[in-house]
């Protein structure tokens, strides 16, 4: 299955993307993580992306489109993938459709995880991440050493540089102007699935799996998968 996850910053795209990838046995591709890896590696792409990310703005479309197109040609994407954080503009959505059509494929579903503006800012300001394995945690008070370590690999948790309350508000404003239209784009094409993101991680996951399993069964019975 070829999927994309949409939603405000902090909606749970990364959390659910990792769970879905394991459930369906397909890769989880996060453009935000790809840019952060590029920044860490010290590449020219990383330096360019950092200028935009630090301010809470989007990296230019041509750059984002290029890294995703390149990533999708890799062998592990043969049977599908879960895009997380792409497309973030209508231009990116059109480019993705064009790239898929050129290989005779289609995006099977766009899943929107819906949360409110206040919940988005609150979750981002309290997001802690594991620099080793990428696990994320919600920590209001991370002072205690045990709570500041990753439960998976025991590394010391850190906060993303763009996860300040001020940058979160800017990212949210950018989302409303540039990314919200992507939701209408998929809705008009009959490919949008919306789930309520203000439930427990387990409940959100269950709702997504139920909807996506129906999509997969329909695709299988129509011979598209
Ligand atoms: P996104 O990738 O959409 O920005 P994340 O998956 O990184 O979002 O989640 C943002 C923050 O909210 C993280 O700290 C994560 O642990 C927490 N979180 C994710 N899903 C839920 C949920 N259903 N309820 C409460 N907190 C959540
Ligand atoms: P979030 O938790 O806000 O959903 P991500 O990790 O997906 O954050 O993205 C972090 C930052 O990386 C974004 O604020 C943006 O600057 C940049 N970015 C990620 N994906 C894209 C994209 N598809 N187009 C442009 N910029 C992107
Ligand atoms: Zn870890």
Short mmCIF file of C-alpha atoms and ligand atoms in Angstrom, two decimals:
data_model
loop_
_atom_site.label_atom_id
_atom_site.label_comp_id
_atom_site.label_asym_id
_atom_site.label_seq_id
_atom_site.Cartn_x
_atom_site.Cartn_y
_atom_site.Cartn_z
CA UNK A 1 0.00 0.00 0.00
CA UNK A 2 1.15 3.52 -0.79
CA UNK A 3 0.08 5.92 1.93
CA UNK A 4 0.70 9.39 3.21
CA UNK A 5 0.08 10.75 6.68
CA UNK A 6 -1.15 14.30 7.08
CA UNK A 7 -1.84 16.46 10.11
CA UNK A 8 -0.68 19.40 12.17
CA UNK A 9 2.82 19.28 13.63
CA UNK A 10 2.54 17.06 16.70
CA UNK A 11 -0.53 15.17 15.42
CA UNK A 12 1.22 11.81 15.80
CA UNK A 13 2.36 11.17 12.21
CA UNK A 14 5.77 9.92 13.30
CA UNK A 15 4.39 7.79 16.15
CA UNK A 16 1.67 6.18 14.02
CA UNK A 17 3.86 5.97 10.90
CA UNK A 18 6.34 3.75 12.76
CA UNK A 19 3.54 1.51 14.09
CA UNK A 20 1.86 1.22 10.68
CA UNK A 21 5.16 0.45 8.96
CA UNK A 22 5.66 -2.49 11.30
CA UNK A 23 2.04 -3.64 10.94
CA UNK A 24 1.99 -3.57 7.13
CA UNK A 25 5.69 -4.45 6.60
CA UNK A 26 6.49 -1.40 4.47
CA UNK A 27 8.99 1.44 5.05
CA UNK A 28 8.17 4.62 6.98
CA UNK A 29 9.59 7.62 5.11
CA UNK A 30 9.71 10.89 7.05
CA UNK A 31 10.97 13.91 5.12
CA UNK A 32 11.59 15.74 8.42
CA UNK A 33 13.88 12.87 9.55
CA UNK A 34 15.63 12.85 6.17
CA UNK A 35 16.36 16.57 6.51
CA UNK A 36 17.55 16.14 10.12
CA UNK A 37 19.90 13.31 8.99
CA UNK A 38 21.23 15.62 6.25
CA UNK A 39 21.85 18.37 8.81
CA UNK A 40 23.72 15.93 11.09
CA UNK A 41 25.84 14.66 8.19
CA UNK A 42 26.96 18.22 7.42
CA UNK A 43 25.90 18.04 3.74
CA UNK A 44 25.00 21.01 1.53
CA UNK A 45 21.39 19.79 1.48
CA UNK A 46 21.40 19.81 5.29
CA UNK A 47 22.78 23.35 5.46
CA UNK A 48 20.10 24.56 3.05
CA UNK A 49 17.25 22.77 4.85
CA UNK A 50 18.38 24.03 8.26
CA UNK A 51 17.87 27.67 7.27
CA UNK A 52 14.18 26.99 6.71
CA UNK A 53 13.55 24.42 9.46
CA UNK A 54 15.03 26.64 12.21
CA UNK A 55 12.54 29.36 11.35
CA UNK A 56 9.58 26.97 11.16
CA UNK A 57 9.25 27.46 7.41
CA UNK A 58 8.99 24.82 4.70
CA UNK A 59 12.03 23.72 2.75
CA UNK A 60 11.48 24.72 -0.92
CA UNK A 61 9.25 22.38 -2.93
CA UNK A 62 11.88 21.40 -5.51
CA UNK A 63 14.25 20.22 -2.74
CA UNK A 64 11.57 18.22 -0.91
CA UNK A 65 10.26 16.69 -4.15
CA UNK A 66 13.75 15.68 -5.27
CA UNK A 67 14.63 13.80 -2.05
CA UNK A 68 11.30 11.96 -2.01
CA UNK A 69 11.46 10.98 -5.69
CA UNK A 70 14.96 9.63 -5.14
CA UNK A 71 13.91 7.72 -2.00
CA UNK A 72 10.91 6.10 -3.71
CA UNK A 73 13.11 4.53 -6.39
CA UNK A 74 14.83 2.34 -3.76
CA UNK A 75 14.04 -1.37 -3.69
CA UNK A 76 12.35 -1.38 -0.28
CA UNK A 77 9.51 0.78 -1.70
CA UNK A 78 8.47 -1.90 -4.21
CA UNK A 79 5.48 -3.08 -2.19
CA UNK A 80 4.48 0.29 -0.81
CA UNK A 81 5.46 2.83 1.81
CA UNK A 82 4.17 5.28 4.37
CA UNK A 83 5.08 8.89 3.68
CA UNK A 84 5.16 11.11 6.77
CA UNK A 85 5.40 14.88 6.31
CA UNK A 86 5.14 14.76 2.52
CA UNK A 87 3.32 16.21 0.60
CA UNK A 88 3.12 19.46 2.56
CA UNK A 89 1.98 21.69 -0.32
CA UNK A 90 -0.39 21.15 -3.24
CA UNK A 91 2.60 21.45 -5.61
CA UNK A 92 4.22 18.51 -3.76
CA UNK A 93 0.96 16.51 -3.96
CA UNK A 94 0.80 17.06 -7.72
CA UNK A 95 4.46 16.09 -8.13
CA UNK A 96 3.87 12.90 -6.13
CA UNK A 97 0.86 11.98 -8.28
CA UNK A 98 2.87 12.64 -11.45
CA UNK A 99 5.78 10.49 -10.23
CA UNK A 100 3.40 7.67 -9.28
CA UNK A 101 1.45 7.82 -12.55
CA UNK A 102 4.68 7.65 -14.55
CA UNK A 103 5.28 4.20 -13.03
CA UNK A 104 1.63 3.12 -13.34
CA UNK A 105 0.84 3.53 -9.64
CA UNK A 106 -1.45 5.58 -7.43
CA UNK A 107 -1.45 6.78 -3.86
CA UNK A 108 -3.96 4.47 -2.14
CA UNK A 109 -4.90 6.70 0.77
CA UNK A 110 -4.03 9.92 2.57
CA UNK A 111 -4.65 9.63 6.30
CA UNK A 112 -5.27 12.81 8.23
CA UNK A 113 -4.72 12.62 11.98
CA UNK A 114 -6.80 15.47 13.31
CA UNK A 115 -5.90 17.44 16.47
CA UNK A 116 -6.67 21.01 17.56
CA UNK A 117 -4.28 23.97 17.32
CA UNK A 118 -3.80 24.05 21.13
CA UNK A 119 -3.05 20.33 21.32
CA UNK A 120 -0.47 20.72 18.50
CA UNK A 121 1.50 23.48 20.25
CA UNK A 122 1.31 21.69 23.61
CA UNK A 123 2.58 18.37 22.19
CA UNK A 124 5.45 19.97 20.29
CA UNK A 125 6.67 22.05 23.21
CA UNK A 126 6.81 18.85 25.33
CA UNK A 127 8.16 16.44 22.72
CA UNK A 128 11.38 14.65 23.65
CA UNK A 129 13.15 12.47 21.12
CA UNK A 130 15.72 9.71 21.24
CA UNK A 131 18.75 10.69 19.13
CA UNK A 132 19.65 7.02 18.68
CA UNK A 133 16.42 5.27 17.66
CA UNK A 134 14.04 8.17 16.93
CA UNK A 135 11.42 7.18 19.53
CA UNK A 136 9.36 10.13 20.76
CA UNK A 137 8.03 10.86 24.23
CA UNK A 138 5.70 13.39 25.78
CA UNK A 139 7.45 14.78 28.86
CA UNK A 140 6.17 17.79 30.71
CA UNK A 141 8.83 17.53 33.43
CA UNK A 142 11.87 15.58 32.23
CA UNK A 143 14.06 16.41 35.26
CA UNK A 144 14.27 12.88 36.67
CA UNK A 145 17.15 10.99 35.01
CA UNK A 146 15.16 7.81 34.47
CA UNK A 147 12.40 9.64 32.64
CA UNK A 148 14.91 11.44 30.45
CA UNK A 149 16.23 8.17 29.02
CA UNK A 150 14.85 6.24 26.05
CA UNK A 151 12.82 3.20 27.12
CA UNK A 152 13.93 1.36 23.97
CA UNK A 153 17.69 1.96 23.89
CA UNK A 154 18.50 3.90 27.10
CA UNK A 155 20.04 6.88 25.26
CA UNK A 156 19.58 10.34 26.82
CA UNK A 157 16.56 12.10 25.34
CA UNK A 158 16.90 15.51 23.66
CA UNK A 159 14.54 18.14 22.25
CA UNK A 160 14.50 19.14 18.60
CA UNK A 161 15.78 22.67 18.02
CA UNK A 162 12.57 23.58 16.21
CA UNK A 163 10.36 22.27 19.03
CA UNK A 164 10.15 25.55 20.97
CA UNK A 165 6.72 27.02 21.60
CA UNK A 166 7.50 30.02 19.38
CA UNK A 167 8.62 27.93 16.40
CA UNK A 168 5.69 25.58 16.97
CA UNK A 169 3.29 28.51 16.52
CA UNK A 170 5.03 29.52 13.30
CA UNK A 171 4.92 25.92 11.98
CA UNK A 172 1.24 25.75 12.81
CA UNK A 173 0.58 29.00 10.88
CA UNK A 174 2.53 27.59 7.92
CA UNK A 175 0.52 24.37 8.16
CA UNK A 176 -2.81 26.19 8.02
CA UNK A 177 -1.85 28.19 4.92
CA UNK A 178 0.30 25.74 2.94
CA UNK A 179 -0.56 22.22 4.05
CA UNK A 180 -4.27 22.34 4.87
CA UNK A 181 -5.11 22.65 1.12
CA UNK A 182 -3.43 19.25 0.61
CA UNK A 183 -6.23 17.72 2.69
CA UNK A 184 -8.85 19.15 0.30
CA UNK A 185 -6.73 17.92 -2.63
CA UNK A 186 -7.09 14.30 -1.47
CA UNK A 187 -10.67 14.73 -0.30
CA UNK A 188 -11.71 15.91 -3.78
CA UNK A 189 -10.05 12.81 -5.23
CA UNK A 190 -11.83 10.45 -2.82
CA UNK A 191 -8.65 9.30 -1.11
CA UNK A 192 -8.88 10.97 2.30
CA UNK A 193 -9.29 9.07 5.57
CA UNK A 194 -9.66 11.16 8.73
CA UNK A 195 -9.01 9.84 12.21
CA UNK A 196 -9.41 11.57 15.57
CA UNK A 197 -5.87 12.14 16.89
CA UNK A 198 -6.99 13.16 20.38
CA UNK A 199 -7.31 9.62 21.69
CA UNK A 200 -4.67 7.31 23.12
CA UNK A 201 -1.91 6.18 20.75
CA UNK A 202 -3.45 2.68 20.78
CA UNK A 203 -6.93 3.99 19.89
CA UNK A 204 -5.63 6.13 17.03
CA UNK A 205 -3.67 3.15 15.72
CA UNK A 206 -6.70 0.84 15.87
CA UNK A 207 -8.87 3.36 14.00
CA UNK A 208 -6.24 3.72 11.29
CA UNK A 209 -5.67 0.01 10.88
CA UNK A 210 -9.43 -0.64 10.60
CA UNK A 211 -9.83 1.98 7.84
CA UNK A 212 -6.67 0.97 5.99
CA UNK A 213 -7.48 -2.72 6.13
CA UNK A 214 -10.79 -1.93 4.40
CA UNK A 215 -8.92 0.09 1.73
CA UNK A 216 -6.48 -2.78 1.21
CA UNK A 217 -9.26 -5.38 0.94
CA UNK A 218 -11.06 -3.25 -1.67
CA UNK A 219 -7.84 -2.80 -3.67
CA UNK A 220 -7.14 -6.52 -3.51
CA UNK A 221 -10.62 -7.49 -4.65
CA UNK A 222 -10.41 -5.01 -7.55
CA UNK A 223 -7.04 -6.49 -8.54
CA UNK A 224 -5.14 -3.25 -7.95
CA UNK A 225 -2.82 -4.75 -5.35
P1 LIG B 1 4.22 14.43 14.34
O1 LIG B 1 5.15 13.46 13.65
O2 LIG B 1 2.88 14.50 13.70
O3 LIG B 1 4.84 15.78 14.52
P2 LIG B 1 4.73 12.81 16.78
O4 LIG B 1 4.39 11.42 16.40
O5 LIG B 1 6.18 13.16 16.88
O6 LIG B 1 3.96 13.86 15.81
O7 LIG B 1 4.02 13.16 18.18
C1 LIG B 1 4.16 14.45 18.78
C2 LIG B 1 4.27 14.31 20.31
O8 LIG B 1 3.01 13.87 20.83
C3 LIG B 1 5.29 13.28 20.78
O9 LIG B 1 5.84 13.73 22.00
C4 LIG B 1 4.46 12.02 20.99
O10 LIG B 1 5.04 11.19 21.97
C5 LIG B 1 3.12 12.60 21.45
N1 LIG B 1 1.95 11.82 20.99
C6 LIG B 1 1.79 11.16 19.81
N2 LIG B 1 0.56 10.59 19.73
C7 LIG B 1 -0.10 10.92 20.88
C8 LIG B 1 -1.40 10.63 21.40
N3 LIG B 1 -2.31 9.91 20.73
N4 LIG B 1 -1.72 11.15 22.62
C9 LIG B 1 -0.82 11.88 23.32
N5 LIG B 1 0.44 12.18 22.90
C10 LIG B 1 0.80 11.71 21.69
P1 LIG B 2 6.42 17.94 12.38
O1 LIG B 2 6.68 17.27 13.66
O2 LIG B 2 6.22 19.41 12.51
O3 LIG B 2 5.36 17.31 11.58
P2 LIG B 2 8.59 17.13 10.56
O4 LIG B 2 9.65 16.36 11.23
O5 LIG B 2 7.70 16.41 9.62
O6 LIG B 2 7.80 17.98 11.64
O7 LIG B 2 9.28 18.33 9.74
C1 LIG B 2 10.18 19.23 10.36
C2 LIG B 2 10.51 20.38 9.42
O8 LIG B 2 11.13 19.86 8.23
C3 LIG B 2 9.29 21.16 8.92
O9 LIG B 2 8.91 22.19 9.80
C4 LIG B 2 9.83 21.71 7.59
O10 LIG B 2 10.67 22.83 7.81
C5 LIG B 2 10.71 20.58 7.08
N1 LIG B 2 9.97 19.67 6.18
C6 LIG B 2 9.62 18.38 6.42
N2 LIG B 2 8.96 17.84 5.38
C7 LIG B 2 8.86 18.83 4.45
C8 LIG B 2 8.26 18.92 3.15
N3 LIG B 2 7.60 17.88 2.61
N4 LIG B 2 8.34 20.10 2.49
C9 LIG B 2 8.99 21.16 3.02
N5 LIG B 2 9.57 21.15 4.23
C10 LIG B 2 9.51 20.00 4.95
ZN1 LIG B 3 16.02 5.13 21.72
#
